[in-house]
Structures are given as structure tokens and as C-alpha cells.
Coordinates of C-alpha atoms and ligand atoms in Angstrom, one line a residue:
X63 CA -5.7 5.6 -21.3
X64 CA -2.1 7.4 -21.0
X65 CA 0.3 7.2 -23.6
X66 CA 3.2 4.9 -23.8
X67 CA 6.3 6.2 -22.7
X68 CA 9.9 4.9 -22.2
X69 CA 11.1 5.1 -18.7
X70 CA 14.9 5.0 -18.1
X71 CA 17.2 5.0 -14.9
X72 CA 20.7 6.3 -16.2
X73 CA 23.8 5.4 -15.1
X74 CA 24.3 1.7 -16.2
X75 CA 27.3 0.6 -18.0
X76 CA 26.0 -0.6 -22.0
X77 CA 28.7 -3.3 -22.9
X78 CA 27.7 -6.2 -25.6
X79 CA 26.9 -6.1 -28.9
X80 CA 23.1 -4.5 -31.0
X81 CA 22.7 -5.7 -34.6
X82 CA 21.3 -3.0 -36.4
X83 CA 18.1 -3.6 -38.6
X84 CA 17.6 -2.7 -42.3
X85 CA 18.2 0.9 -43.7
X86 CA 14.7 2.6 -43.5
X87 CA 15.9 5.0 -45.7
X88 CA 16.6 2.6 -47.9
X89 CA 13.6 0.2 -47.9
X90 CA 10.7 2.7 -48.1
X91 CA 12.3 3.9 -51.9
X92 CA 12.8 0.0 -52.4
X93 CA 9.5 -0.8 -51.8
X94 CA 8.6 2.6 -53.7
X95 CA 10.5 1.6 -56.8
X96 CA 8.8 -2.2 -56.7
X97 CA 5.8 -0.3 -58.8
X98 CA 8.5 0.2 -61.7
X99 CA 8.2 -3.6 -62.5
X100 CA 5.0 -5.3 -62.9
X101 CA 5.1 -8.5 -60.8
X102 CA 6.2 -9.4 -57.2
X103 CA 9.6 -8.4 -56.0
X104 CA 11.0 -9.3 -52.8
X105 CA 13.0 -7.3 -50.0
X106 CA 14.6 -9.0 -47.3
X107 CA 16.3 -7.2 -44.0
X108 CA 13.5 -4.9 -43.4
X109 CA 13.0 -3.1 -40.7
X110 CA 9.6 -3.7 -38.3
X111 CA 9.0 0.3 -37.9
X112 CA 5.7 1.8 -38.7
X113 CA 7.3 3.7 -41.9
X114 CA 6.9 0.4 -43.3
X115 CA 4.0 -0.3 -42.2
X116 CA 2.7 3.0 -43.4
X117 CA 5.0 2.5 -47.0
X118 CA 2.6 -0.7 -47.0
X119 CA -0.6 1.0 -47.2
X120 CA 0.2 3.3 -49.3
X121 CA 1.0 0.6 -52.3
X122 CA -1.9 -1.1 -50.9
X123 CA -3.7 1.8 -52.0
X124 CA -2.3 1.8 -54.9
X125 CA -3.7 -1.8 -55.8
X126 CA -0.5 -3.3 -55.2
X127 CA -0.7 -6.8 -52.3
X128 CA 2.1 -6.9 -50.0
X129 CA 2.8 -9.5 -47.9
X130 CA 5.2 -9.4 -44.7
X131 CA 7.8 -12.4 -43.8
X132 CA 10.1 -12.2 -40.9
X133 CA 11.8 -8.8 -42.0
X134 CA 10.8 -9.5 -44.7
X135 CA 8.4 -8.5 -47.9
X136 CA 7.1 -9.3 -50.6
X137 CA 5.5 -7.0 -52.9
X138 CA 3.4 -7.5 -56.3
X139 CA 2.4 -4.5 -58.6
X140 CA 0.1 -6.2 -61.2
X141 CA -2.7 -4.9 -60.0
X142 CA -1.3 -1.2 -59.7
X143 CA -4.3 0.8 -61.4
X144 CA -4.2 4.1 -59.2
X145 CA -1.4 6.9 -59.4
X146 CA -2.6 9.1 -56.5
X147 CA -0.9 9.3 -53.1
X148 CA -3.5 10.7 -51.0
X149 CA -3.2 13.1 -48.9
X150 CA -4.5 11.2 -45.7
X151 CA -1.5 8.8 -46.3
X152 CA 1.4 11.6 -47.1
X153 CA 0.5 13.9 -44.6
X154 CA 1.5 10.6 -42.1
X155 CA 4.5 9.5 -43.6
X156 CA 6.4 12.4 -46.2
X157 CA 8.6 9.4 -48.3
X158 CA 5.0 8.7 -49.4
X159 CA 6.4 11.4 -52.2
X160 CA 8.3 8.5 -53.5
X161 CA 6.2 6.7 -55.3
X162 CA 5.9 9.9 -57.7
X163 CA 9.4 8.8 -59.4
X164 CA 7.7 5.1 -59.9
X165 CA 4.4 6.3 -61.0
X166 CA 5.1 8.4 -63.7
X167 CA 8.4 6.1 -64.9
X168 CA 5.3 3.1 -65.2
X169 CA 2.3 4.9 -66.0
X170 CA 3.6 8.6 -67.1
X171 CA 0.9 10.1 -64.3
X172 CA 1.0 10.9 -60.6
X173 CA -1.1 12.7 -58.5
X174 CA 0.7 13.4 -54.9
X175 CA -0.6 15.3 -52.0
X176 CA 1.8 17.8 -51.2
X177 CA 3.8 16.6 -48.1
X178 CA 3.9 20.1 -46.2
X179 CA 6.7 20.4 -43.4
X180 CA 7.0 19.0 -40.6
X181 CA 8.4 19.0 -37.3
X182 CA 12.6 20.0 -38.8
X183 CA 11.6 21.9 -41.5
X184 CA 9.9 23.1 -44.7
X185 CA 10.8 19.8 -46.3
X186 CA 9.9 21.4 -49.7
X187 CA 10.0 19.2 -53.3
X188 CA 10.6 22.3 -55.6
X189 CA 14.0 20.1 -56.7
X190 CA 11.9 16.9 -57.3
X191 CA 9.4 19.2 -59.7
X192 CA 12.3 21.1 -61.3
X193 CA 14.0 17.7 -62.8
X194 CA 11.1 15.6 -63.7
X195 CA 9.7 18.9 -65.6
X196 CA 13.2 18.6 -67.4
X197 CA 12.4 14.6 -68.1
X198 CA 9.1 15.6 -69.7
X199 CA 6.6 15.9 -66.9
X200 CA 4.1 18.4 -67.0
X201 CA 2.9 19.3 -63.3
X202 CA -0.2 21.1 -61.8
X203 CA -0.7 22.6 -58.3
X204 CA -4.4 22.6 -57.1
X205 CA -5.9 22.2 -53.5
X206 CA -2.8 20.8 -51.9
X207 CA -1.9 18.4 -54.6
X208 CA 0.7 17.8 -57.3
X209 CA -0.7 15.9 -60.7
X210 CA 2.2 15.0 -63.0
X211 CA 1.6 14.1 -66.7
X212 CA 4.1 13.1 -69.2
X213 CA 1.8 12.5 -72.3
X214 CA 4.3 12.3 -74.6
X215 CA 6.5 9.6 -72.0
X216 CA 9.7 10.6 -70.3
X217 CA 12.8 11.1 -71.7
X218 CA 16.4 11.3 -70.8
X219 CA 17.7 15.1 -70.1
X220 CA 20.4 16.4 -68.4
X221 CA 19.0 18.2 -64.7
X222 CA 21.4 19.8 -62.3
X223 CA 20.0 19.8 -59.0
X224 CA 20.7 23.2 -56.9
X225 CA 20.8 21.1 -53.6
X226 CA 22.0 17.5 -53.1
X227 CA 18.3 16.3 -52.3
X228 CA 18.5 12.9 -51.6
X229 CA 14.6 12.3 -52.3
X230 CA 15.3 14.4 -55.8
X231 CA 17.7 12.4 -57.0
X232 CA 16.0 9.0 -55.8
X233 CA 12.9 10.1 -57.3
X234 CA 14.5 10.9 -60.7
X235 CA 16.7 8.3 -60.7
X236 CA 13.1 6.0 -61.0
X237 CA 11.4 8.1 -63.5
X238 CA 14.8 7.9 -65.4
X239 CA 15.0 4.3 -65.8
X240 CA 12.5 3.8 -67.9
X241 CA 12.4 7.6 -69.7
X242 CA 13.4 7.3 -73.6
X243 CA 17.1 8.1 -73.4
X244 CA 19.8 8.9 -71.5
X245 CA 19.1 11.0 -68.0
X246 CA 22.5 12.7 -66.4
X247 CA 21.7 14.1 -63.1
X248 CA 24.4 16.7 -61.7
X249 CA 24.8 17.6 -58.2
X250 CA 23.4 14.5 -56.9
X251 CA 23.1 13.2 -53.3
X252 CA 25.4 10.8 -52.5
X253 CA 23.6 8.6 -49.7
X254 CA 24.7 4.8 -49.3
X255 CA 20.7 4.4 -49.6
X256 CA 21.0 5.9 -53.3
X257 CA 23.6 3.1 -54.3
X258 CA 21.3 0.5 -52.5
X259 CA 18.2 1.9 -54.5
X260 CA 21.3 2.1 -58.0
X261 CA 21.6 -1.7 -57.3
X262 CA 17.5 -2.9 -56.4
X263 CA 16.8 -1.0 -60.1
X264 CA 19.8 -2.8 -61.4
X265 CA 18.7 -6.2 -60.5
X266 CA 15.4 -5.4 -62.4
X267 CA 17.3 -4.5 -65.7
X268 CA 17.8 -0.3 -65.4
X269 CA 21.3 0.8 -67.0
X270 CA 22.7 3.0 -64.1
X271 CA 26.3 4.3 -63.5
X272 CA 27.5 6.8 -60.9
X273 CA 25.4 6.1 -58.1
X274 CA 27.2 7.6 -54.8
X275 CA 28.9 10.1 -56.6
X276 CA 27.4 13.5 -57.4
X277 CA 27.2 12.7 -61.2
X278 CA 24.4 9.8 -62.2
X279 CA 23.6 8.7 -65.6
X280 CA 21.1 6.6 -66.6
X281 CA 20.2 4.8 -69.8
X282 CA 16.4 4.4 -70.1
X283 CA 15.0 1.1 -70.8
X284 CA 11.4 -0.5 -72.1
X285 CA 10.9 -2.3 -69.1
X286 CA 11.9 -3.7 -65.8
X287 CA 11.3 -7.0 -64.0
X288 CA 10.6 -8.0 -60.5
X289 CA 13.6 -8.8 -58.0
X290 CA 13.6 -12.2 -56.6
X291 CA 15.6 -11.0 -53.9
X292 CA 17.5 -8.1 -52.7
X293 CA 19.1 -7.4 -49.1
X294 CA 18.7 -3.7 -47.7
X295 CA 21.1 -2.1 -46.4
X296 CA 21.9 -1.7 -42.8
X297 CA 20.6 1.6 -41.1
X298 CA 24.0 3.5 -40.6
X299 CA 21.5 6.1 -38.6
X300 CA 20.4 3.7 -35.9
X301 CA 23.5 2.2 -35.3
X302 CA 25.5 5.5 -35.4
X303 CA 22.6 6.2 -32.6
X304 CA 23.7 3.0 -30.5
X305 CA 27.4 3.7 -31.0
X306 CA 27.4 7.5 -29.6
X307 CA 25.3 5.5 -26.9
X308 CA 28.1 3.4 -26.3
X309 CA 30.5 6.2 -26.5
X310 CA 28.0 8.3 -23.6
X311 CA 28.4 5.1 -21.2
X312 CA 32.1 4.2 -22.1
X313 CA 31.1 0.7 -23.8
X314 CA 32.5 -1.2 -24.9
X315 CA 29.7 -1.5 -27.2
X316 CA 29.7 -3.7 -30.7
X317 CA 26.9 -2.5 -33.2
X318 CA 26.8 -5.3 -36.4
X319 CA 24.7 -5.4 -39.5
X320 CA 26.5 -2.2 -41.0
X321 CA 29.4 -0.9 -43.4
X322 CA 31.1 1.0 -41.2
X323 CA 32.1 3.0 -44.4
X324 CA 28.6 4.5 -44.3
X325 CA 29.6 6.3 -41.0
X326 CA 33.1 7.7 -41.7
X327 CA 32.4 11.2 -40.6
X328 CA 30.7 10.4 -37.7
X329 CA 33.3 7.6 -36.8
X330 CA 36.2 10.1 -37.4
X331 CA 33.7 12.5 -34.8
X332 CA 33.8 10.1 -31.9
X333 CA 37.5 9.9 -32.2
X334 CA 37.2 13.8 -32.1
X335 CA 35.5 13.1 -29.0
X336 CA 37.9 10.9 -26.8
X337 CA 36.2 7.8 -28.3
X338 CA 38.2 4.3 -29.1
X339 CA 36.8 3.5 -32.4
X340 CA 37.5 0.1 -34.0
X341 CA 36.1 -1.6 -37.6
X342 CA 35.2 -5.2 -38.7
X343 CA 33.6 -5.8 -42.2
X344 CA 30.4 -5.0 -41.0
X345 CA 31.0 -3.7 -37.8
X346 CA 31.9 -0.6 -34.9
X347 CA 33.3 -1.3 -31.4
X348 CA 33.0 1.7 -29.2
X349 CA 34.7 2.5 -26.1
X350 CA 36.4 5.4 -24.0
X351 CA 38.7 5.3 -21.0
X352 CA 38.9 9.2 -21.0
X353 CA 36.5 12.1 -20.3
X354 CA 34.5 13.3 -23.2
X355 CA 36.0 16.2 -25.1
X356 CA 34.4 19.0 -26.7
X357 CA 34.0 18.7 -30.5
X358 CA 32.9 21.1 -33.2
X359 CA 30.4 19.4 -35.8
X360 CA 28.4 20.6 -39.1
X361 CA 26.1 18.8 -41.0
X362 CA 26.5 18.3 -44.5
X363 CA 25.2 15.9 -47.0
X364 CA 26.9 12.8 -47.7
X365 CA 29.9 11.8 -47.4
X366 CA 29.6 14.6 -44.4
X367 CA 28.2 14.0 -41.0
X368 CA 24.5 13.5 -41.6
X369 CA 22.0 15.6 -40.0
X370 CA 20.5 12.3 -39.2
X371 CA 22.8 12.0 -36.0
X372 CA 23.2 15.9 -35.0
X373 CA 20.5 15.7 -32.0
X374 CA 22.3 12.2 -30.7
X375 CA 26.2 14.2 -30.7
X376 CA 24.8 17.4 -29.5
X377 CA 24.2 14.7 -25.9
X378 CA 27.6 14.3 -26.6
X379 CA 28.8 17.6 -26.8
X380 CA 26.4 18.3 -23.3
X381 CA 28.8 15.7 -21.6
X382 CA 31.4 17.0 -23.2
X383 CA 34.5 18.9 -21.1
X384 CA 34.6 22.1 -22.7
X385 CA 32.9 24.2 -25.8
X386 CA 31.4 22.5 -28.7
X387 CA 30.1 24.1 -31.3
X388 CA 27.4 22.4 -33.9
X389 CA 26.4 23.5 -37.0
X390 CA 23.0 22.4 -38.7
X391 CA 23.3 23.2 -42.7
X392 CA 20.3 20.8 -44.0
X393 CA 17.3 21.8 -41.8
X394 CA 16.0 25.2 -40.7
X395 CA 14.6 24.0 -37.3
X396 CA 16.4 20.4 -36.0
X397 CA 17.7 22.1 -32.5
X398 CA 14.2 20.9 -30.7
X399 CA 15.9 18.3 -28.9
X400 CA 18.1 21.1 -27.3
X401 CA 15.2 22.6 -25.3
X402 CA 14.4 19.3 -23.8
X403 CA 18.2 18.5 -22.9
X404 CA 18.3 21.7 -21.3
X405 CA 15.6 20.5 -18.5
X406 CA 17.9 17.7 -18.0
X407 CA 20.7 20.2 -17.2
X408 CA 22.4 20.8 -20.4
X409 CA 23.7 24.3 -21.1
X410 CA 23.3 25.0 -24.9
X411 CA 22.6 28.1 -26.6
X412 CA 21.4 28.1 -29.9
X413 CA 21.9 31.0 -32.5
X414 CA 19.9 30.0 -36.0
X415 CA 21.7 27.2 -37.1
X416 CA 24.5 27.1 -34.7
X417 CA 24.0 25.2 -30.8
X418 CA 26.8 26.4 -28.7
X419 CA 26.9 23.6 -26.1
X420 CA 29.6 24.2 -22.8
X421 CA 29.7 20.7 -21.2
X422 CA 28.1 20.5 -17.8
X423 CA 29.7 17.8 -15.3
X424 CA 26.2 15.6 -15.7
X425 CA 22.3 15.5 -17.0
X426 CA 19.8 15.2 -14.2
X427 CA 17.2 12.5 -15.4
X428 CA 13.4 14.3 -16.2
X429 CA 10.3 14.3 -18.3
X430 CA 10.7 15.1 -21.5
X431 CA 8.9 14.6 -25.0
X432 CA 10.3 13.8 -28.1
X433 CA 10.4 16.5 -30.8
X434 CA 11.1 14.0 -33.9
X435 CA 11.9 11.1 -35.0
X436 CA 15.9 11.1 -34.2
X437 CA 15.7 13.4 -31.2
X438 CA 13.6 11.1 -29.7
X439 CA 16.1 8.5 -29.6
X440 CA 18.8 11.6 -28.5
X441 CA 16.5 11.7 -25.3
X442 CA 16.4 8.1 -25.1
X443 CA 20.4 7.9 -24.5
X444 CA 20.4 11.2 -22.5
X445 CA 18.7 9.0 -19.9
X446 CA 20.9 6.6 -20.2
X447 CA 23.8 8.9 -19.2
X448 CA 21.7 10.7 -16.8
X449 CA 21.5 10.4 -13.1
X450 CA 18.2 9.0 -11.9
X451 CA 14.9 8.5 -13.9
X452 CA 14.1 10.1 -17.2
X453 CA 10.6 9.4 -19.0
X454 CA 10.6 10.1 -22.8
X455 CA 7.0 10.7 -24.3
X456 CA 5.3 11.4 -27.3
X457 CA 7.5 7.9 -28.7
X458 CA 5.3 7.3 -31.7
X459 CA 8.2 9.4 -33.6
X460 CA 10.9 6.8 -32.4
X461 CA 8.8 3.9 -33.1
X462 CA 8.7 4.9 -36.6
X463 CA 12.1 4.5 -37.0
X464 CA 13.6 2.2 -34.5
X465 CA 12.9 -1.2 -34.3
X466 CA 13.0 -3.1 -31.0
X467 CA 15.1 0.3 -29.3
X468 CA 14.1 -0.8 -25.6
X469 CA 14.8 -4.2 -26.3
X470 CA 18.3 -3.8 -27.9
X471 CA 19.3 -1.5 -25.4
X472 CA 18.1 -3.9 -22.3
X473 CA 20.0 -6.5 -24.0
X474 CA 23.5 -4.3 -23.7
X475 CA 22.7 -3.9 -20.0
X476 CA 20.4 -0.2 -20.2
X477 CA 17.9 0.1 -17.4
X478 CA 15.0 0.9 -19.7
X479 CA 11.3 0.1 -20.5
X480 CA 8.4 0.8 -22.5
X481 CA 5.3 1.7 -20.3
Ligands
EPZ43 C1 16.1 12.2 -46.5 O1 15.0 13.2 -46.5 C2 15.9 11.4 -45.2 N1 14.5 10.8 -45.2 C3 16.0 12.3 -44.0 O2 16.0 11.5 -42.8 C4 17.4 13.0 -44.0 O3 17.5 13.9 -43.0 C5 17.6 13.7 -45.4 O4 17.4 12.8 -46.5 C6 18.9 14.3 -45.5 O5 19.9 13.3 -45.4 C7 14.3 9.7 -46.0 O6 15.2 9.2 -46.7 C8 12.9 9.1 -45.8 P1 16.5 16.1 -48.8 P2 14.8 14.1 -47.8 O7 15.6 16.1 -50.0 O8 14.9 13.3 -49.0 C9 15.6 20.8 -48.8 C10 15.2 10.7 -40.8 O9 15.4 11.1 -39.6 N2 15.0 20.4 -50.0 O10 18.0 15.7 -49.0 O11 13.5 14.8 -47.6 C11 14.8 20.2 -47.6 O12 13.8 21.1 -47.2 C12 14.9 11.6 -41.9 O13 15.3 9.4 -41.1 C13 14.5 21.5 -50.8 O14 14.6 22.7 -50.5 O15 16.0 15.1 -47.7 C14 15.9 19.9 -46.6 O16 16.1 21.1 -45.9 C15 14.7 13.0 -41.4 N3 13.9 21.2 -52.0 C16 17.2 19.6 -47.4 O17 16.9 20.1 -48.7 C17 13.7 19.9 -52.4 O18 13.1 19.7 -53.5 C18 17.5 18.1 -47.4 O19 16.4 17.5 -48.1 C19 14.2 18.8 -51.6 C20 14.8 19.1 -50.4

């Protein structure tokens, strides 16, 4: 039985408008940080990506029931009486790490396979370790996993991270809220799926200020309820993945369902690029009436252009008239996607973490595979620019964080399918 793939014939204008889904950056911490409060808590805007399906059995696992609605769930952590992630579960999904945060803020134990790398990069969790040993944790590394004790409880310390990690600070930001005392966490990642997770703890009764801004302080508390109700975010990634779509094919193309404040940089980039950019509250119109021009990019971590959209601008940057450089600062190996635009023309040269693209006239449509998650989708609007037929395989990576891609994309006018 072959594998599904997604078959595309390029050239097509994409004009209409794609409403983004939820943040699934954002929901898999939410639904994480639901073992913090005994009880059931309820998250609405969630994305249908296998993430969350795979977020899903991991509290399952845990004891916890969860129950799916129409993006939608609903998730109750009575009956929470294991504090292991196993390593058949994180070694498929890497955010499985957090639910250590959760664990030991509820039960002062953990016991977390260690993630390992993947496909972008070492993905280590030395930062995670290094500020829940300040809150108290005492942590032991045997046969691939990480067991976490706090014996005495948590309590509040001051950690300075020496990188921005936005799983650091989300995972001591949970353990925080319930240590004894105040936590102040220095240096920390700034991600609009921080200040979403800032408000979900809120609404169950943490004492949090700073969120979004590199100093977080939070005031420990005995204990934290369910949440009726709480609205992810939208996922500034997927639509800043249908808006450089829309800027490839000239639009005009209207993305919805997000704060187009979570996508400054990469806004302010498409207007580098030639691109018409325009805002409503909750969402960006695309369109061009000019060539593409070259533009020069680095990745940084929030509020700078996220690594998260590097692979979809470097297609960009191949279509580009002219010399762009880009510059990848958060991973050590995210230029995959390069090599497979370069069998659909593209003339790149990478140099460790710099890709020096020279714009080429046009991509030639050809098989290629997807290398991760967001290159995937880079390939995926590649063929849309592309002349003639492109096949993208190995889509299991897009489909874990993309919901409904073909069908958004047919909807805007894209000559695409999933076969
Ligand atoms: C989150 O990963 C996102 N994933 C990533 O999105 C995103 O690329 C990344 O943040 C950066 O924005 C989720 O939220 C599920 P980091 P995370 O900790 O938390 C190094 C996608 O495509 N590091 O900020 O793992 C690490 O190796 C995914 O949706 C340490 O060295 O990112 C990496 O090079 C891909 N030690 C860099 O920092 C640590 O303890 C950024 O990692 C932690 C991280």
C-alpha cells in the first residue's frame, strides 16, 4: 500500500480568504498544564493535528479522560495517578516533555523519557533541568530517562535561563505556580503561546506577571482549579505559512483567526519582499503587483522572525530577483528543505547556518519528501509556485501540524490533493 502523498499542479492564482486553526504550540502546553488542577478543564479552538491527538494519549496514560468536541476538548485530571512519560510516547511527539512542569508542580515527581533530537536539531532540555533544580527538584539520569523529585515541594527561586527556551520557561512557569514562594525567571522566551499558557494558569487561580517579556514572576499558590473555558490562540505559524503562500502567487489572499501582532517580523519581511501587506483585528491581506525581491532574514526568538517560518521564506527568497541571504540562529540543522528546493530548480548554497539563495526566474515542479514538519508545508507552496506537477511525500510531518492544508488551499483556488 503506498503512502499518501500530496500532489500539486503550480501555477494557479490563490485569492480568497483561509481561517487559521488554533495555536498548536499553544494547545499541547494547555492541555499539558490541565494536570495542574484536579478536575475537568476545557479548551476550545483546537486544532485537529495529530500533536493533539498524540498530547491525548499521553494524559490518557497518565489516568487523565479526555474527551474531543468540534475543536474542541475537554480534559479531567482526577484520576491522574502516574507521573511517567514514557518513552514510547516522547520519542513520537517531543512537547510530551511538558507535562514534567505539571507533574512535579501537582505531585512533586516526574519521570520523563528523554526526548533525543530530531530531524532540526539536538533539541536538548539542559535549560528545563537547570531551573527546576533551582525550584527544588532533584533529577536523575538512568537508561534514557529523567526522574525529578522535589521531596521537600517546590519553591519560588530566582533562575536565569542562558537561552530564551520557550519549553524552559513554559515548563517552569507550571512548576512555579504552585512552588512555595515567589519564582522570577530571567531571560525568558517571549512567545505569544507563553502569554496564552500566562492567561489558561491565570484563569485557574496562579499569580503570574510579565508573561511576553523576558522577565516572569510568579507567586506560588496552594492550589489551582479547572477552566471552564479558555480559547487558544490562533497559530501565527500556519497562517504566516498561508500568507507567504499568498505572497508566492500574488494573492490577494486573506488569512483570519490571528493577531496579526504575533507576526510583526515576518509581516515587516514580506514588505521587504515586494509584498502589500494589510491588517484587520484579527487579520492579514496579502498581495504583490511587483516581482519578488531579494531579502536578507535571521532567525531569532520572539519578537524576531521565528525559525518556525525560515524554510516557507527561503521559497521566497528562491523566487526572489536577486541575492538573499538567511540566517538560522535557533537550530543547528533546519536548511533540509533547501536540498529538496534545489531539485525543483532553486540555487541555494548553504554555509552552517547561513543559505545563500540567488533567485532563479522559476521552480520546475518534482518529487520531493518532506524533511520536517514546517518544511513540509515549504514544499507544499513551492508547488504551488512551480511550473507543472510536484508530489510531496513523507506528509505525516505536515499532518501533525496543519489541519485541513489541502483543503484550505483548494478552497483559495490551489490545484492540490491528497493521494
Ligand atoms: C518550541 O520548541 C516550538 N515547539 C518549536 O516549534 C519552535 O521552533 C521553538 O519553540 C522555537 O521557537 C513547540 O512549542 C511544541 P526552544 P522548543 O526550547 O520549546 C535549544 C514547530 O515547527 N535548547 O526554544 O523545543 C534547542 O536545542 C516546532 O512547530 C537548549 O539548548 O524550543 C533549540 O536549538 C519546531 N536547551 C533552541 O534552544 C534547552 O534546555 C530553541 O529551543 C532548550 C532548548
Amino acid at each position: 500500500m503506498s503512502t499518501p502523498t500530496i500532489r500539486i499542479t503550480g501555477g494557479y492564482p490563490l485569492t480568497g480568504t483561509i481561517t487559521a486553526s488554533g495555536a498548536k504550540n499553544s494547545v499541547l502546553k494547555l492541555m499539558a498544564a490541565a494536570i495542574l488542577a484536579p478536575g475537568s478543564s476545557h479548551i476550545s479552538n483546537v486544532p485537529l493535528i495529530s500533536d493533539v491527538t498524540l498530547m491525548a494519549e499521553v494524559l490518557e496514560y497518565l489516568g487523565a479522560s479526555v474527551v474531543f468536541g468540534e475543536h474542541e476538548v475537554s480534559i479531567d485530571t482526577s484520576g491522574v495517578q502516574r507521573h511517567d512519560a514514557p518513552y514510547e510516547l516522547v520519542s513520537r511527539m517531543r512537547a510530551s516533555t511538558a507535562v514534567l512542569g505539571p507533574l512535579l508542580g501537582r505531585f512533586g515527581q516526574a519521570r520523563v523519557a528523554m526526548p533525543g533530537g530530531c530531524q532540526i536539531g539536538a533539541r536538548k532540555i539542559d535549560q528545563h533541568l537547570l531551573g527546576l533544580e533551582a525550584l527544588g527538584v532533584e533529577f536523575e539520569t538512568e537508561h534514557g530517562y529523567i526522574e525529578g523529585t522535589a521531596a521537600k515541594g517546590l519553591r519560588g527561586a530566582t533562575v536565569v535561563l542562558d537561552i530564551p527556551s520557550v519549553g524552559a520557561t513554559e515548563n517552569l512557569i507550571m512548576a512555579a505556580a504552585t512552588a512555595r514562594g515567589t519564582t522570577r525567571i530571567e531571560n525568558a522566551a517571549r512567545e505569544p503561546e507563553i502569554v496564552d499558557l500566562a492567561g489558561f494558569l491565570t484563569t485557574m487561580g496562579a499569580h503570574i506577571a510579565g508573561a511576553g517579556s523576558p522577565i516572569v514572576e510568579i507567586e506560588g499558590t496552594d492550589r489551582l482549579y479547572p477552566v471552564a473555558g479558555h480559547q487558544t490562540i490562533g497559530d501565527r505559524i500556519e497562517a504566516g505559512t498561508y500568507l507567504a503562500a499568498g505572497a508566492l502567487l500574488a494573492g490577494p489572499l486573506t488569512v483570519r483567526g490571528v493577531d496579526p501582532a504575533h507576526l510583526e517580523a515576518a509581516l515587516r519581511k514580506l514588505e521587504e519582499a515586494g509584498v502589500e501587506v494589510s491588517t484587520g483585528p484579527c487579520e492579514v491581506t496579502v498581495s504583490r503587483q511587483r516581482p519578488l525581491k531579494p531579502l536578507t532574514l535571521q532567525t531569532q526568538p520572539h519578537p524576531g522572525f521565528p525559525t518556525d517560518l525560515q524554510a516557507q521564506f527561503m521559497v521566497l527568497a528562491a523566487l526572489g530577483g536577486g541575492s538573499s541571504l538567511i540566517i538560522e540562529n535557533l537550530f543547528e540543522n533546519r536548511f533540509m528543505t533547501a536540498f529538496e528546493l534545489m531539485r525543483m530548480g532553486a540555487d541555494i548554497r548553504i554555509e552552517g547556518h547561513n543559505a545563500f539563495v540567488t533567485g532563479v526566474p522559476a521552480l520546475s515542479g518534482a518529487p520531493v519528501q518532506a524533511p520536517d514538519l514546517r518544511g513540509g508545508a515549504a514544499l507544499v507552496i513551492a508547488g504551488l509556485a512551480a511550473d507543472g506537477y510536484t508530489e510531496v511525500s513523507a506528509i505525516e510531518h505536515i499532518q501533525r501540524g496543519y489541519e485541513g492544508l489541502v483543503e484550505k488551499l483548494q478552497a483559495v483556488g490551489a490545484h492540490i490533493e491528497q493521494a
